[in-house]
Amino acid sequence: MAAGFWARLLLRLWFLAVAFLCAGAEDGRFDYYELCPATQPSMLNVHLLPHTHDDVGWLKTVDQYFYGARNDIQHAGVQYILDSVVSALLANKSRRFIYVEIVFFSYWWNKQTAQRQQEVRQLVCQGRFQFANGGWVMNDEATTYYAASIDQMTLGLNFLKDTFGDCGRPRVAWHIDPFGHSREQASLFAQMGFDGYFFGRLDYQDKKRREIQREMEQVWRASVNLQPPHADLFTSVLPNGYNPPPDLCWDMLCSDYPLVDDPDSPEYNVKGLINYFLNISAIQAQHYRTNHIVMTMGSDFHYENANMWFKNLDKLIQLVNAQQSNGSSINVLYSTPACYLWELNKANLTWSVKQDDFFPYADGPHQFWTGYFTSRPALKRYERLSHKFLQVCNQLEVLAGPAASVGSYGQGSSARLRQAMAVAQHHDAVSGTSKQHVANDYARQLAAGWEECQVLVSNALASLGSSKKDFVFCNQLNISVCPLSQTANHFQAILYNPLAWTITWTVRLPVGAWAYNVRDPSGQSVPSEVIDIPAKGSENSHPELIFPASAPPLGFSIYSVTRLSVRTPQFRDCCSPPMAQSSGPLVIQNEHLRAIFDPNTGLLQEIENLDLGLRLPVSQSFYWYNASTGDITHPQASGAYIFRPDKTKPFPLRHWVNTRLVKNALVQEVHQNFSAWCSQVVRLYPGQRHLELEWTVGPVPIRDGFGKEIISRFDSQLKTNGRFYTDSNGREILERRRDYRPTWDLNQTEPVAGNYYPVSSRIYITDGQVQLTVLTDRSQGGSSLRDGSLELMVHRRLLMDDNRGVGEALLEPGDGPGTGLVVRGRHLVLLDTVETAAAGHRLQAQREALAPQLVLASPGQDVPYSPGSPARTQFSGLRRELPPPVHLLTLALWGPSTVLLRLEHIFEREEGRAFNLSQPVTVDLQDLFSAFTINRLEETTLAADQTLSKASRLQWRTSMGGPTSPHPAPSLDPSAVTLQPMEIRTFLASVTWSEAWHR
Ligand SMILES: *[C@@H]1O[C@H](CO)[C@@H](O)[C@H](O)[C@H]1NC(C)=O
Ligand SMILES: [Zn+2]
């Protein structure tokens, strides 16, 4: 035992010594770039970037890729890649390599011997093995929600920080494969402290123009709200996507000619290849502005036999540089993206500025990658819901302290869900572009994460509520299934609110055909209603209990529900007679809104905002595009990535619908039946400022031989002048114009698909006075193809693969064999003036993304948590709620007594004027939390891997002025933390948990 102890201590000391060597001088940035290879100032320097692109699931699952299983699907094995690359780097000091996907790297790292780890540490600290990007995955940019993408970057970057210190910190962001690039992603990267950003995919017309105009590299000003250069990011478009130049692919997955340098060999090819190389280098240099260019030497899952690549690159470098003695002025070297960036920075040029984004992406005239904005809508919803549950889990892990992890319900943890969520951000995961079995595996990982969080949440609720109960998580409430509430005589409904504001919410639960009594946390009866909506084609009744509830900030309220001994009361929902017999318009309304339906068609006809006296005639219905299977002009079919309708006009699903009206004191609904596979409930609860449209679509029929892409479309007479607005990853809004791109003269070749944009959380149209906004509950594609109109694609079922590698048609299976997927979702519609709109949609979008988590508890086992402590029916983790502009973005356990805390100002500078919401806001964090007191607060960069005051980024001179030097980090007073519009501030707080918490 003692020997083991000393061995471990010695090993530790050894690591410490090496860590010290790695740490180097004070200024980490300087050190890092000083390790870069020498270049030739008077020559064209060609930086070879050996790299591998390892998808975190696509054709194979994450584990299949890591272990190299199922090579019959695709030959790929990440563990072998890392083994092979490290050996190749150790064999030759001049070689360099970058690695990107930290989930794979961490798997591999944890399986290495101490000696191997030590060798890798040295390679990393010598700059020969560098990390780029450093997220757990390389996340998608169109369909991700900003908070989830911050979470996944935080996970990856902090693995690197903990493992390698500052040596391991990536200096560049590297999104070489995502299918288009969002402005918010660039802004987040800038706030994470990256010096530059590299990617490969952009519209082919845009790329051509940039090559000609030498504008492949720019400074992206990625926020209109944050003060430059806070969200400025130097951005470089790679020359060949992320592939090597033609004929220079030397992986075992390629079949290009190796360099044969023996002049006696009949295969000798040096002269030809070297001339070719000199030639393509010179041509490429014409598209870039300095005497440095890059070549990405690698591709998908390359370097499994690293020797093949490196051996040929060694020769290439030696042979090309040997030409310098013959007057060649081309210098080739092993390099990394960070080292290339460093040379560009030293060149001290003035760069143009980009302010829009890189959506949509097209790689040809009929090849718009706008289908994946909607592909796999159920996975997209599950991902968004899982994001919410992870925040709930994170918060309770902090608020309940150690009692959350180990308690009466077992060991719970947020770690598994955090990792599963990070994996789900990958650009073939939430994007919906993986094979079906891989999509199933993403869902499996999320479900396993949910399980561990459910244990944690149970432990925490028992501890904070001082009562052990049988907690039940009804995970099928979306299809109105919950055995407990449907059968129990008595149960409790616990409403946990992850927002830092008090919320009100209408709880809706499937129940038995009885009357119920509902009591609030203080024991008072609250109004409730049971409504009964017979499912289509079924005699069965499906009663649902509705009652209004509220929950304090970062806390819960417990409602108790008791069945009364009377059978189903006379339903007061007074269902309207069938359409034909009804007279006059159908109307639903509450104190804020009225929605009127056309009596002849049953479709929405008008919305009125009663507070503002604003009426807008607007109709809404469902339509479908017939998915192209290729045609005479081009063989491109609609598929998982690509949206290509075969006609510009979609088919209406139905010109009129059967309706049913439900009205009682707690809800007013119009049920619309469009077809056997499409229905909708248009709903208003009291107090709600939005109209809720809950749609159910699927299985989309395909027996007629047509793939179908289903949209929900709103039509009004608003004069919108070709413009509409979409959010970027749930944050800032971008203006979109039909058949137009802000940075080049668009030749529009797909009038529908070429006008589709990602909608992460909202889309709106306005005539300058009136604004019609639709909030979504997941990412979808959306557009406005005619003035006054806006549409969202809700579901797609396709018969053809679109030839981008996935090799499957997007034919998601439903429950039964041979059936298709049914998807349910909600659109929230808001009608406002432009002055008042933001207040509603910003706050409602947060309420939607972080809606209260409902946990049920059955009676019988309601035993005290500890003797003498009375059960709590209400709890708040905050002493006071935060002001409306301030959102608590993250509250998560970071260490034994450290908490990760992010605060976000959710308004843009110009939008909250009417209610003064766009002002800077100051909050006092000192005694904000009831569970702990903050002893010390350290501000960090966005991903929490650098102390903000020590972080520095490379500066760039731009055509809009500069170099703009960054502002010094503001001094930190926990009692007065100020947030500017759209600002996110990240803190690590050392805390002491309140005694009372751990009875
Ligand atoms: C960069 O260029 C500007 C303008 O030409 C010049 O004033 C500045 O000194 C240069 N900086 C360096 C480090 O060379
Ligand atoms: Zn990829």
XYZ file of C-alpha atoms in Angstrom, residues 375-384 424 428-432 434 438-440 442-443 446 778 812 821:
26
model
C -35.230 17.086 -40.886
C -36.051 14.748 -37.986
C -38.437 17.117 -36.213
C -38.999 14.750 -33.290
C -35.274 14.448 -32.570
C -35.017 18.235 -32.816
C -37.758 18.600 -30.211
C -36.275 15.942 -27.949
C -32.953 17.774 -28.100
C -34.560 21.082 -27.107
C -26.526 15.830 -29.850
C -25.113 15.279 -38.126
C -27.116 14.881 -34.915
C -29.600 17.656 -34.163
C -29.289 18.589 -37.827
C -31.149 15.374 -38.683
C -27.465 10.909 -39.794
C -27.517 6.632 -35.536
C -30.437 8.973 -34.819
C -31.834 6.224 -32.612
C -28.515 9.858 -30.146
C -31.962 9.442 -28.607
C -30.233 11.356 -24.236
C -37.656 23.489 -31.919
C -38.613 8.081 -40.296
C -43.490 9.238 -37.698
